[in-house]
Amino acid sequence: MPYTNLLIDGQDGILIVTLNRPKALNALNSKTMAELRHFFAEDAPKREGLKGVILTGAGEKAFVAGADIKEFLALDAQKGQDMARQGQDIFFLIERFPKPVIALVNGFALGGGCELAMACHLRIATPEARFGQPEVNLGLIPGYGGTQRLIQYLGKTKATELLLTADMLSAEDALRHGLLNAVLPAGEAMELAKKMVAKIAAKGPVAIAKTIEAINAYFQYDVDGFEKEVAAFGETTGTADFREGAAAFIEKRKPDFKGQ
Ligand code: CAA
């Protein structure tokens, strides 16, 4: 699929995916969502040597300012449900991606943009980033997982405040409330994101994938997270990577993981 709204770049197995509609503050229109689905479902899993993905927004102002409001006038109740379901499914692809996906939030992350950042495994922001779920201003509620994930990150008290008032959080406040891993100026933020992907890529790939699965299980109502951990632990102990990791520790050398 040739991408129109995503720029895909990067080297050494670290892909930088830039949402690229800066004139619309990178709002998620249906084409961008289709491209995100294709990237995470079809494209990225087939890329040889992929270590991880860094998602960011083009331009000075925004990571993503939400779903594209200009497409909203065509919605009715059924189409709205379909849109939310499809959007949630795409964000689950990101949350369940077996390699790290880091959001580098370089400006407004509002509505679907905040939801996109929250679906990533880790979040690094620049000081000018702003986070919020302003849907109630439009007579809407979040549809891409915002009512659920904001509570997971912030707790019920602060999340309820933001969801009901549509207030925004500054990057510093988002860090303080547990939404972010770090706040740094743009260049340093990108360097840290790349370093984190590289650091994670040096671990056992099966162990990383299984850790992501087990973390996600904590938030799935229909899955017992402890049982998931038992199963995933067993799967990792059955891998050649585990034998290599343990042997390397005992032999006081660096492990050479093969992802098996
Ligand atoms: N959809 C479509 N276009 C958008 C957009 C969005 N979510 N956000 C910004 N834009 C467009 C504006 O319409 C404007 O385009 P034009 O120049 O053609 O008029 C351009 O981006 C620049 O925006 P502003 O002039 O508004 O920039 P600003 O600096 O004055 O304000 C802002 C920035 C505070 C982010 C403001 O643009 C804003 O409030 N945007 C909407 C945020 C929002 O409500 N997001 C939630 C959407 S609903 C959603 O996401 C539902 C869901 O969960 C799936």
Coordinates of C-alpha atoms in Angstrom, one line a residue, residues 116-201:
L116 CA -3.5 6.9 19.9
A117 CA -0.7 7.9 22.3
M118 CA -2.3 5.9 25.1
A119 CA -2.5 2.8 22.9
C120 CA 1.3 2.9 22.4
H121 CA 3.5 1.0 24.9
L122 CA 5.5 4.0 26.0
R123 CA 5.1 7.8 25.7
I124 CA 7.7 10.5 25.5
A125 CA 6.6 14.1 25.1
T126 CA 8.1 17.5 24.3
P127 CA 7.4 20.3 26.8
E128 CA 4.8 21.9 24.5
A129 CA 2.7 18.7 24.3
R130 CA -0.9 19.0 25.5
F131 CA -3.2 16.0 26.3
G132 CA -7.0 15.9 26.5
Q133 CA -10.2 14.3 25.6
P134 CA -12.3 17.3 24.4
E135 CA -15.1 15.3 22.8
V136 CA -17.8 16.6 25.2
N137 CA -17.2 20.1 23.6
L138 CA -18.6 18.5 20.4
G139 CA -21.5 16.7 22.2
L140 CA -19.6 13.4 21.8
I141 CA -17.6 11.0 23.9
P142 CA -14.3 9.5 23.1
G143 CA -14.6 6.5 20.8
Y144 CA -11.1 5.0 20.3
G145 CA -10.7 3.8 23.9
G146 CA -10.2 7.1 25.7
T147 CA -12.8 6.5 28.5
Q148 CA -11.0 3.3 29.4
R149 CA -7.3 4.0 28.9
L150 CA -7.4 7.4 30.5
I151 CA -8.6 5.8 33.7
Q152 CA -5.9 3.1 33.4
Y153 CA -3.2 5.7 33.3
L154 CA -4.5 8.5 35.5
G155 CA -6.9 6.8 37.9
K156 CA -10.6 7.5 38.1
T157 CA -10.4 10.9 39.8
K158 CA -8.2 12.8 37.4
A159 CA -9.5 10.9 34.3
T160 CA -13.1 11.8 35.2
E161 CA -12.2 15.4 35.6
L162 CA -10.5 15.6 32.2
L163 CA -13.3 13.6 30.4
L164 CA -16.1 15.7 31.9
T165 CA -14.4 19.2 31.7
A166 CA -12.4 18.7 28.4
D167 CA -9.5 20.4 30.1
M168 CA -6.0 19.7 28.8
L169 CA -3.0 18.5 30.7
S170 CA 0.4 20.0 30.1
A171 CA 3.3 17.7 29.5
E172 CA 4.6 18.2 33.0
D173 CA 1.3 17.5 34.5
A174 CA 0.9 14.4 32.3
L175 CA 4.3 13.2 33.5
R176 CA 3.3 13.8 37.1
H177 CA 0.0 11.9 36.6
G178 CA 1.6 8.8 35.1
L179 CA 0.6 9.3 31.5
L180 CA 4.2 9.8 30.3
N181 CA 7.6 8.1 30.6
A182 CA 9.6 11.3 30.0
V183 CA 9.4 15.0 28.9
L184 CA 12.3 16.3 26.8
P185 CA 13.0 18.9 24.1
A186 CA 12.3 17.5 20.6
G187 CA 15.8 16.3 19.6
E188 CA 16.5 14.7 22.9
A189 CA 13.1 13.2 23.0
M190 CA 13.7 11.4 19.7
E191 CA 17.2 10.3 20.9
L192 CA 15.6 8.8 24.0
A193 CA 12.9 7.1 22.0
K194 CA 15.5 5.5 19.7
K195 CA 17.6 4.4 22.7
M196 CA 14.6 2.8 24.4
V197 CA 13.8 0.8 21.3
A198 CA 17.4 -0.3 20.9
K199 CA 17.6 -1.2 24.6
I200 CA 14.4 -3.3 24.4
A201 CA 15.6 -4.9 21.1

